[in-house]
Coordinates of C-alpha atoms and ligand atoms in Angstrom, one line a residue:
M20 CA -2.1 -55.5 -33.0
A21 CA 1.3 -54.4 -31.9
K22 CA 0.5 -51.0 -33.4
I23 CA -2.6 -50.7 -31.3
T24 CA -0.8 -51.6 -28.2
I25 CA 1.9 -49.0 -28.8
T26 CA -0.8 -46.4 -29.5
T27 CA -2.6 -47.3 -26.3
A28 CA 0.7 -47.2 -24.4
V29 CA 1.5 -43.7 -25.8
V30 CA -1.9 -42.5 -24.9
L31 CA -1.6 -43.9 -21.5
I32 CA 1.8 -42.4 -20.9
F33 CA 0.4 -39.1 -22.2
F34 CA -2.4 -39.1 -19.6
L35 CA 0.0 -40.2 -16.9
L36 CA 2.2 -37.3 -17.8
L37 CA -0.7 -34.9 -17.8
E38 CA -1.7 -36.3 -14.3
L39 CA 1.9 -35.7 -13.1
A40 CA 2.0 -32.2 -14.6
G41 CA -1.3 -31.5 -12.8
T42 CA 0.2 -32.3 -9.4
Y43 CA 3.4 -30.4 -10.0
L44 CA 2.3 -27.3 -11.9
A45 CA 0.5 -24.5 -10.3
S46 CA -2.9 -23.9 -11.8
P47 CA -2.1 -22.6 -15.3
L48 CA -1.9 -18.9 -15.5
N49 CA -4.1 -17.3 -18.2
C50 CA -1.5 -16.1 -20.6
T51 CA -3.8 -14.0 -22.7
D52 CA -2.4 -10.5 -22.7
R53 CA 0.4 -11.5 -20.4
K54 CA 3.1 -12.7 -22.7
I55 CA 6.7 -11.6 -22.1
Y56 CA 9.6 -11.7 -24.5
I57 CA 13.1 -11.4 -23.1
R58 CA 15.2 -9.3 -25.3
R59 CA 18.5 -10.9 -26.1
L60 CA 21.4 -8.6 -25.0
P61 CA 25.1 -9.1 -25.2
I62 CA 26.6 -10.3 -21.9
R63 CA 28.3 -7.0 -21.3
Y64 CA 24.8 -5.7 -20.2
N65 CA 24.3 -8.4 -17.6
K66 CA 26.5 -11.4 -16.9
V67 CA 29.8 -9.5 -17.3
L68 CA 28.6 -6.9 -14.9
A69 CA 27.6 -9.5 -12.4
V70 CA 31.1 -11.2 -12.5
S71 CA 32.7 -7.8 -12.1
C72 CA 31.0 -7.4 -8.7
S73 CA 34.2 -6.6 -6.8
R74 CA 35.5 -4.1 -9.3
Y75 CA 34.7 -0.9 -7.4
S76 CA 35.5 -2.2 -3.9
P77 CA 36.6 -0.6 -1.6
L78 CA 34.9 2.5 -3.0
T79 CA 31.7 0.5 -2.7
I80 CA 31.5 -2.8 -0.8
N81 CA 32.4 -6.0 -2.5
L82 CA 29.0 -7.1 -3.9
C83 CA 30.1 -10.7 -4.9
P84 CA 29.0 -12.6 -1.8
Y85 CA 25.5 -11.2 -2.2
L86 CA 25.0 -12.4 -5.7
H87 CA 24.8 -16.1 -4.7
N88 CA 21.5 -17.9 -5.0
S89 CA 20.4 -15.9 -8.0
G90 CA 20.9 -12.6 -6.2
L91 CA 19.2 -13.5 -2.9
G92 CA 22.6 -13.9 -1.2
P93 CA 23.9 -16.7 1.0
K94 CA 21.7 -18.2 3.7
V95 CA 21.9 -16.5 7.1
H96 CA 22.1 -19.9 8.8
D97 CA 21.2 -23.4 7.8
R98 CA 18.5 -23.5 10.4
F99 CA 16.7 -20.4 9.1
R100 CA 15.7 -21.6 5.8
S101 CA 13.9 -18.5 4.6
W102 CA 16.5 -16.0 5.5
H103 CA 19.3 -14.7 3.4
R104 CA 22.0 -12.0 3.4
T105 CA 20.3 -10.0 0.7
H106 CA 21.7 -6.8 -0.7
H107 CA 18.7 -4.6 -1.7
H108 CA 20.6 -3.1 -4.7
L109 CA 21.1 -6.5 -6.3
I110 CA 17.5 -7.1 -7.3
E111 CA 18.5 -7.0 -10.9
K112 CA 19.9 -10.5 -11.1
F113 CA 17.1 -11.9 -9.0
F114 CA 14.4 -10.2 -11.0
H115 CA 16.0 -11.5 -14.2
R116 CA 15.9 -15.0 -12.9
R117 CA 12.2 -14.6 -11.9
V118 CA 11.4 -13.4 -15.4
Q119 CA 13.2 -16.4 -16.9
D120 CA 10.9 -18.6 -14.8
Y121 CA 7.8 -16.7 -15.7
P122 CA 5.2 -19.1 -17.1
C123 CA 4.1 -16.9 -20.1
L124 CA 7.4 -16.4 -21.9
I125 CA 7.2 -16.3 -25.6
G126 CA 9.9 -16.6 -28.3
D127 CA 8.3 -14.3 -30.8
P128 CA 8.6 -10.6 -29.9
K129 CA 5.7 -9.7 -32.2
Q130 CA 3.3 -11.7 -30.0
A131 CA 4.6 -10.3 -26.8
N132 CA 2.6 -7.9 -24.6
A133 CA 5.8 -6.8 -22.8
I134 CA 9.5 -6.9 -23.7
F135 CA 11.9 -7.3 -20.8
L136 CA 15.3 -5.8 -21.1
P137 CA 17.7 -7.9 -19.0
Y138 CA 20.1 -4.9 -18.4
Y139 CA 21.7 -4.7 -15.0
I140 CA 21.5 -0.9 -14.9
G141 CA 22.5 -0.4 -11.2
L142 CA 25.6 -2.6 -11.6
D143 CA 26.5 -0.9 -14.8
S144 CA 26.1 2.6 -13.2
L145 CA 28.9 1.8 -10.8
R146 CA 31.5 2.7 -13.5
F147 CA 29.9 6.1 -13.8
L148 CA 29.3 6.6 -10.1
Y149 CA 32.7 5.3 -8.9
G150 CA 34.8 4.4 -11.9
D151 CA 36.4 6.3 -14.7
G152 CA 33.2 6.7 -16.6
W153 CA 32.2 9.6 -14.4
N154 CA 32.8 12.2 -17.1
S155 CA 30.5 10.5 -19.5
S156 CA 27.7 9.8 -17.1
V157 CA 25.3 12.0 -19.1
Q158 CA 25.7 9.4 -21.9
H159 CA 24.6 6.5 -19.7
G160 CA 22.2 4.4 -21.8
M161 CA 23.2 5.6 -25.2
D162 CA 25.3 2.6 -25.9
L163 CA 22.3 0.3 -25.1
F164 CA 19.9 2.4 -27.1
N165 CA 22.2 2.2 -30.1
Y166 CA 22.4 -1.5 -29.7
L167 CA 18.6 -1.8 -29.6
L168 CA 18.3 0.2 -32.8
K169 CA 21.1 -1.6 -34.7
N170 CA 19.9 -5.1 -33.9
N171 CA 16.5 -6.4 -34.7
A172 CA 15.3 -2.8 -34.6
E173 CA 11.8 -3.8 -35.4
I174 CA 11.4 -5.0 -31.8
W175 CA 11.9 -1.5 -30.5
R176 CA 10.2 0.3 -33.4
R177 CA 6.9 -1.6 -33.1
N178 CA 5.9 0.5 -30.2
G179 CA 8.7 3.0 -29.8
G180 CA 9.9 1.2 -26.7
S181 CA 6.7 1.7 -24.8
D182 CA 6.2 -2.0 -24.3
H183 CA 9.7 -2.4 -22.9
F184 CA 10.6 -2.6 -19.2
L185 CA 13.6 -3.0 -17.0
I186 CA 14.4 -3.3 -13.4
S187 CA 16.8 -1.1 -11.4
G188 CA 18.3 -2.0 -8.0
R189 CA 19.1 1.7 -7.4
S190 CA 16.8 4.6 -6.8
S191 CA 15.8 7.1 -9.5
W192 CA 18.0 9.8 -8.0
D193 CA 21.0 7.9 -9.2
F194 CA 19.8 8.2 -12.8
S195 CA 18.3 11.6 -13.0
R196 CA 21.2 14.0 -13.2
P197 CA 20.2 16.9 -15.4
K198 CA 22.4 16.9 -18.5
M199 CA 23.8 20.3 -18.0
K200 CA 24.6 20.0 -14.4
L201 CA 27.6 18.6 -12.6
D202 CA 25.9 16.5 -10.0
W203 CA 25.7 13.0 -8.5
G204 CA 24.3 10.2 -10.7
T205 CA 23.9 9.4 -14.4
S206 CA 21.4 10.8 -16.8
F207 CA 19.7 7.6 -17.9
L208 CA 16.2 8.7 -16.9
E209 CA 16.8 12.1 -18.5
L210 CA 17.5 10.6 -22.0
P211 CA 14.5 11.2 -24.3
E212 CA 15.5 7.9 -26.0
F213 CA 14.3 6.0 -23.0
F214 CA 11.2 8.1 -22.0
N215 CA 8.9 5.3 -23.2
V216 CA 10.4 2.5 -21.2
T217 CA 9.0 1.5 -17.9
V218 CA 11.7 1.5 -15.3
L219 CA 11.0 -0.4 -12.0
T220 CA 13.0 1.1 -9.2
P221 CA 13.0 1.0 -5.4
E222 CA 12.3 4.7 -5.2
S223 CA 10.8 7.0 -7.8
R224 CA 10.8 10.7 -8.1
R225 CA 7.8 12.7 -7.1
W226 CA 6.2 13.1 -10.5
S227 CA 7.6 10.7 -12.9
W228 CA 6.5 9.3 -16.2
Q229 CA 9.0 6.5 -16.7
E230 CA 9.5 4.9 -13.4
Q231 CA 7.4 3.0 -10.8
A232 CA 8.6 2.2 -7.3
I233 CA 8.4 -1.4 -6.2
P234 CA 9.5 -2.8 -2.8
Y235 CA 13.1 -3.2 -1.8
M236 CA 14.2 -6.8 -1.3
T237 CA 14.4 -7.8 2.4
S238 CA 16.2 -10.9 3.8
F239 CA 13.0 -13.0 3.9
H240 CA 12.5 -15.3 1.0
P241 CA 10.3 -18.3 2.0
K242 CA 10.2 -21.4 -0.2
N243 CA 6.8 -22.9 0.8
V244 CA 3.5 -21.9 2.2
A245 CA 4.2 -23.5 5.6
E246 CA 7.4 -21.5 6.0
F247 CA 5.6 -18.3 5.1
Y248 CA 2.7 -18.8 7.5
K249 CA 4.9 -20.1 10.3
W250 CA 6.6 -16.7 10.1
V251 CA 3.6 -14.4 9.8
N252 CA 1.7 -16.3 12.4
M253 CA 4.6 -15.9 14.8
T254 CA 4.7 -12.1 14.1
E255 CA 1.2 -11.9 15.4
K256 CA 1.9 -13.6 18.7
M257 CA 5.0 -11.6 19.6
D258 CA 5.1 -9.7 22.9
R259 CA 5.8 -6.2 21.6
T260 CA 7.3 -4.6 24.7
S261 CA 8.9 -1.7 22.9
L262 CA 6.5 1.1 21.7
M263 CA 8.7 2.3 18.9
L264 CA 11.9 1.5 17.0
F265 CA 14.2 3.7 15.2
V266 CA 16.9 2.4 12.8
K267 CA 20.1 4.4 12.6
S268 CA 21.3 3.6 9.2
S269 CA 23.5 6.5 8.3
T270 CA 26.3 8.0 10.4
D271 CA 25.1 11.4 9.3
V272 CA 22.3 11.3 11.8
D273 CA 24.6 12.4 14.5
S274 CA 26.0 15.3 12.5
S275 CA 24.6 18.8 12.9
D276 CA 23.4 19.3 9.3
E277 CA 20.7 21.9 8.6
D278 CA 18.7 19.8 6.2
V279 CA 15.1 19.3 7.3
A280 CA 15.4 15.5 7.0
D281 CA 18.5 15.6 9.1
I282 CA 16.8 17.8 11.8
L283 CA 13.9 15.4 11.8
S284 CA 16.1 12.4 12.3
Q285 CA 18.1 14.1 15.1
K286 CA 14.8 15.0 16.9
I287 CA 13.7 11.4 16.6
L288 CA 17.0 10.1 17.8
K289 CA 16.9 12.4 20.8
E290 CA 13.3 11.4 21.6
C291 CA 14.4 7.8 21.4
R292 CA 17.4 8.2 23.6
T293 CA 15.6 10.1 26.3
N294 CA 12.8 7.5 26.4
S295 CA 14.9 4.4 26.1
G296 CA 12.3 2.3 28.0
L297 CA 9.8 2.9 25.2
C298 CA 12.1 3.2 22.2
T299 CA 14.5 0.7 20.7
L300 CA 17.4 2.1 18.8
V301 CA 19.0 -0.2 16.2
D302 CA 22.3 0.5 14.6
C303 CA 22.3 -0.6 11.0
T304 CA 25.2 1.6 9.8
G305 CA 27.4 -0.1 7.3
K306 CA 25.9 -3.4 6.2
K307 CA 25.3 -4.6 9.8
C308 CA 21.6 -5.4 9.4
E309 CA 21.9 -7.0 6.0
D310 CA 24.8 -9.2 7.1
E311 CA 23.5 -10.2 10.5
P312 CA 19.7 -9.7 10.3
K313 CA 19.0 -11.9 13.3
S314 CA 19.3 -9.4 16.2
Y315 CA 17.8 -6.6 14.0
I316 CA 14.8 -8.7 13.1
H317 CA 14.4 -9.7 16.8
S318 CA 14.1 -6.0 17.7
L319 CA 11.5 -5.4 14.9
L320 CA 9.5 -8.3 16.3
H321 CA 9.4 -6.8 19.7
S322 CA 8.3 -3.3 18.6
K323 CA 4.8 -2.0 17.9
F324 CA 5.8 0.9 15.6
C325 CA 8.7 1.4 13.3
L326 CA 9.8 5.0 12.6
H327 CA 10.7 5.8 9.0
P328 CA 11.9 9.4 8.7
P329 CA 13.5 10.1 5.3
G330 CA 17.2 9.5 5.4
I331 CA 19.7 10.1 2.6
S332 CA 16.7 9.6 0.4
P333 CA 13.0 9.4 1.3
T334 CA 12.5 5.6 1.4
T335 CA 14.5 2.7 2.8
R336 CA 14.6 -1.0 2.7
Q337 CA 13.8 -0.9 6.4
I338 CA 10.1 0.0 5.7
F339 CA 9.8 -3.5 4.2
D340 CA 11.8 -5.2 6.9
G341 CA 9.4 -3.7 9.4
I342 CA 6.2 -4.7 7.5
I343 CA 7.4 -8.3 7.2
A344 CA 8.0 -8.4 11.0
G345 CA 4.6 -6.9 11.7
C346 CA 6.0 -3.6 12.9
I347 CA 3.5 -0.8 12.0
P348 CA 5.2 1.8 9.8
V349 CA 5.2 5.5 10.9
F350 CA 5.8 7.8 8.0
F351 CA 6.8 11.5 8.1
D352 CA 6.9 12.4 4.4
E353 CA 4.5 11.5 1.6
M354 CA 7.5 10.8 -0.5
T355 CA 8.2 7.8 1.7
S356 CA 4.7 6.4 1.4
S357 CA 1.9 7.5 -0.8
F358 CA 4.0 8.6 -3.7
Q359 CA 5.9 5.3 -4.0
Y360 CA 4.5 1.8 -3.8
K361 CA 0.9 2.1 -5.0
W362 CA 1.0 -1.2 -6.9
H363 CA 2.1 -3.0 -3.8
L364 CA 0.7 -1.2 -0.7
K365 CA -2.6 0.0 -2.1
F366 CA -4.2 -3.0 -3.6
P367 CA -7.0 -3.6 -4.4
E368 CA -7.5 0.2 -4.9
K369 CA -5.6 1.7 -7.8
N370 CA -4.9 5.2 -6.6
V371 CA -3.1 6.6 -3.7
D372 CA -5.5 6.8 -0.8
Q373 CA -4.4 8.3 2.4
Q374 CA -7.4 6.8 4.2
L375 CA -6.5 3.3 3.1
L376 CA -2.9 3.9 4.0
S377 CA -3.9 4.9 7.5
T378 CA -5.5 1.5 8.1
F379 CA -2.0 0.0 8.5
S380 CA 0.4 2.9 9.0
V381 CA 0.7 6.2 10.9
F382 CA 1.5 9.5 9.4
I383 CA 3.0 12.3 11.5
S384 CA 3.9 15.5 9.7
E385 CA 7.6 16.1 9.5
K386 CA 7.0 19.8 10.0
D387 CA 5.2 19.2 13.3
V388 CA 8.0 17.2 14.7
V389 CA 10.7 19.6 13.6
E390 CA 8.8 22.6 15.0
E391 CA 8.1 20.6 18.1
T392 CA 4.3 21.1 18.1
V393 CA 4.1 17.3 18.6
T394 CA 6.3 14.5 19.8
V395 CA 6.3 11.1 18.1
L396 CA 5.8 9.6 21.6
D397 CA 2.6 11.6 22.2
V398 CA 1.1 10.6 18.9
L399 CA 1.9 6.9 19.3
T400 CA 0.9 6.5 23.0
K401 CA -2.6 7.9 22.1
I402 CA -3.3 5.0 19.8
G403 CA -5.1 2.4 21.7
E404 CA -4.2 -1.3 21.9
K405 CA -7.3 -2.3 20.0
E406 CA -6.5 0.0 17.1
V407 CA -2.9 -1.2 17.1
N408 CA -4.1 -4.8 16.7
L409 CA -6.4 -3.8 13.9
M410 CA -3.6 -2.1 12.1
R411 CA -1.4 -5.1 12.5
K412 CA -4.1 -7.3 11.0
E413 CA -4.3 -5.0 8.0
L414 CA -0.6 -4.9 7.7
K415 CA -0.4 -8.7 7.7
K416 CA -2.6 -8.9 4.6
R417 CA 0.1 -7.0 2.8
V418 CA 3.1 -9.0 3.8
F419 CA 3.1 -11.4 1.0
G420 CA 2.7 -8.7 -1.6
V421 CA 5.8 -6.8 -0.5
M422 CA 8.2 -9.7 -0.2
Y423 CA 10.1 -11.7 -2.8
R424 CA 9.6 -15.4 -2.4
S425 CA 12.5 -17.6 -3.3
H426 CA 12.8 -18.5 -7.0
K427 CA 12.9 -22.1 -5.8
A428 CA 9.5 -21.9 -4.2
S429 CA 6.9 -24.7 -4.0
P430 CA 4.1 -24.8 -6.6
E431 CA 1.6 -23.8 -3.9
L432 CA 3.6 -20.7 -2.9
K433 CA 4.0 -19.8 -6.6
E434 CA 0.2 -19.4 -6.8
M435 CA 0.3 -16.5 -4.4
K436 CA 1.2 -13.1 -5.7
D437 CA 4.4 -11.8 -4.3
A438 CA 6.1 -8.4 -5.0
F439 CA 7.5 -9.7 -8.3
D440 CA 4.1 -10.9 -9.5
L441 CA 2.4 -7.6 -8.5
A442 CA 5.2 -5.7 -10.3
I443 CA 4.6 -7.7 -13.5
D444 CA 0.8 -7.2 -13.2
G445 CA 1.5 -3.5 -12.9
V446 CA 3.8 -3.5 -15.9
F447 CA 1.1 -5.1 -18.1
Q448 CA -1.5 -2.7 -16.9
R449 CA 0.7 0.3 -17.5
I450 CA 1.7 -0.8 -21.0
K451 CA -1.9 -1.4 -22.0
T452 CA -3.1 2.0 -20.7
R453 CA -0.3 3.7 -22.6
Q454 CA -1.1 1.9 -25.8
N455 CA -4.7 3.0 -25.6
H456 CA -3.7 6.6 -25.4
Ligands
NAG4 C1 -8.1 -15.4 -20.3 O1 -8.2 -14.0 -20.3 C2 -8.9 -13.5 -21.4 C3 -8.8 -11.9 -21.3 O2 -8.0 -11.5 -20.3 C4 -10.3 -13.9 -21.4 O3 -11.0 -13.4 -22.6 C5 -10.3 -15.5 -21.5 O4 -11.6 -15.9 -21.5 C6 -9.5 -16.1 -20.4 N1 -9.4 -17.5 -20.6 C7 -9.6 -18.4 -19.6 C8 -9.4 -19.8 -20.0 O5 -9.9 -18.1 -18.5
NAG5 C1 37.2 11.5 -19.2 O1 38.4 11.5 -18.3 C2 39.4 10.7 -18.8 C3 40.6 10.7 -17.8 O2 40.3 11.5 -16.7 C4 39.9 11.3 -20.1 O3 41.0 10.6 -20.7 C5 38.8 11.3 -21.1 O4 39.2 12.0 -22.3 C6 37.6 12.1 -20.5 N1 36.5 11.9 -21.4 C7 35.7 12.9 -21.8 C8 34.5 12.6 -22.7 O5 35.8 14.1 -21.4
NAG6 C1 8.0 7.0 -27.8 O1 6.7 6.8 -28.2 C2 6.2 7.9 -29.1 C3 4.7 7.6 -29.3 O2 4.5 6.3 -29.5 C4 7.0 7.9 -30.4 O3 6.5 8.9 -31.2 C5 8.4 8.1 -30.1 O4 9.2 8.0 -31.2 C6 8.9 7.0 -29.1 N1 10.3 7.3 -28.7 C7 11.3 6.6 -29.1 C8 12.7 7.1 -28.6 O5 11.3 5.6 -29.8
NAG7 C1 -1.4 -19.8 10.6 O1 -2.6 -19.3 11.1 C2 -3.7 -19.6 10.3 C3 -4.9 -19.0 10.8 O2 -4.7 -17.7 11.2 C4 -3.9 -21.1 10.3 O3 -4.9 -21.5 9.4 C5 -2.6 -21.8 9.8 O4 -2.7 -23.2 10.0 C6 -1.4 -21.3 10.6 N1 -0.2 -21.8 9.9 C7 0.9 -22.2 10.6 C8 2.0 -22.8 9.8 O5 1.1 -22.0 11.8

């Protein structure tokens, strides 16, 4: 009798727990073909690098404050729950955290569809870029490679590394120094040892085999569906009194460099200054906009178009700040747009499609502006109000896919695919395609 009661109680508790799980867990992800194994690495490849965050300051800024909240950075203000002081180079720690929370993790590497390498490559590269490792920067990565082959080598050998992936907070240019050349950067992406590994990066090279560009982190990291929609709904209702906005992020813009990108930026700067009623100029030099995003975001919300000429490199985090604020991006170089974020901007289509891109962005040829056959103002004033509204609607559809929700998000929000989820989808797809070759 007692036995039956206990059994009944156990069964009851079991169903009760199931019920609870049902209310707290997002609808279960189908884990078939989506299993990730996190490779165990010594802490010198991640944790130690994170705690050494001030090591190269003042050569680089002190990164420590930005590593709070799993890499999202401290809150901007208690009242703005979704906004953080986020440093876009520090995605490595945050991404690692998100992989650790991924619902289809597996303990047996043999059953995994993808192997994540929790290596903070951008943080590690600081010793080569700013520290005493500069004269061995062509060796960057060899130590990790040797580790992977000396420990549980079968994990690597099974697919020659082609099922491995890692995340970089820094762009590919920082890792593609040719071995024989004395130049900026390390040679990680030039090492044949890592050719099979998928490297996610905020900016890829033009034709690359290893890396895929994924969005920069912005300051917006909502925790629930209401917070998210409250924000995007607001961006739609803004009174956008400024036609265009230009962010001055590098002090170089005022210099008299001969580089085409510099000439372009100078032309745009001049246009902006002479039409100050139509153009908002924002100063983001230093870390002003990351540290105090409020006034910068305010400007984005009041502008129709955001100009994104290539700066020190073709892409910037500001493209994504703008998209999130409903500011239609204006591109001048294909390297800023169609060569970069195809997993994130082009869905559902797989390939780069200029026509699709033009439904939510404007392209003005760099050459035309530099040679003064057009002005940015001319092109943008010709776009009618109706078309602008249509573009903003298209843009709004992409906001969730380019931002990184908080790792502490509600179950409902977790069901929507953010930039992290789309990156993981892309990784699986890519690994599968390569293995079928
Ligand atoms: C999960 O996905 C696999 C293939 O991707 C499919 O064959 C299977 O039917 C799916 N299972 C469920 C429960 O949806
Ligand atoms: C790198 O430079 C340091 C000091 O400048 C020197 O001691 C070391 O031998 C150099 N290493 C190589 C590989 O040249
Ligand atoms: C990369 O993959 C190819 C084909 O699978 C394999 O032959 C090669 O050994 C792999 N490279 C490394 C460094 O493991
Ligand atoms: C946002 O707008 C949608 C319709 O466009 C509406 O269904 C939703 O309730 C709004 N959400 C908030 C939080 O304002």
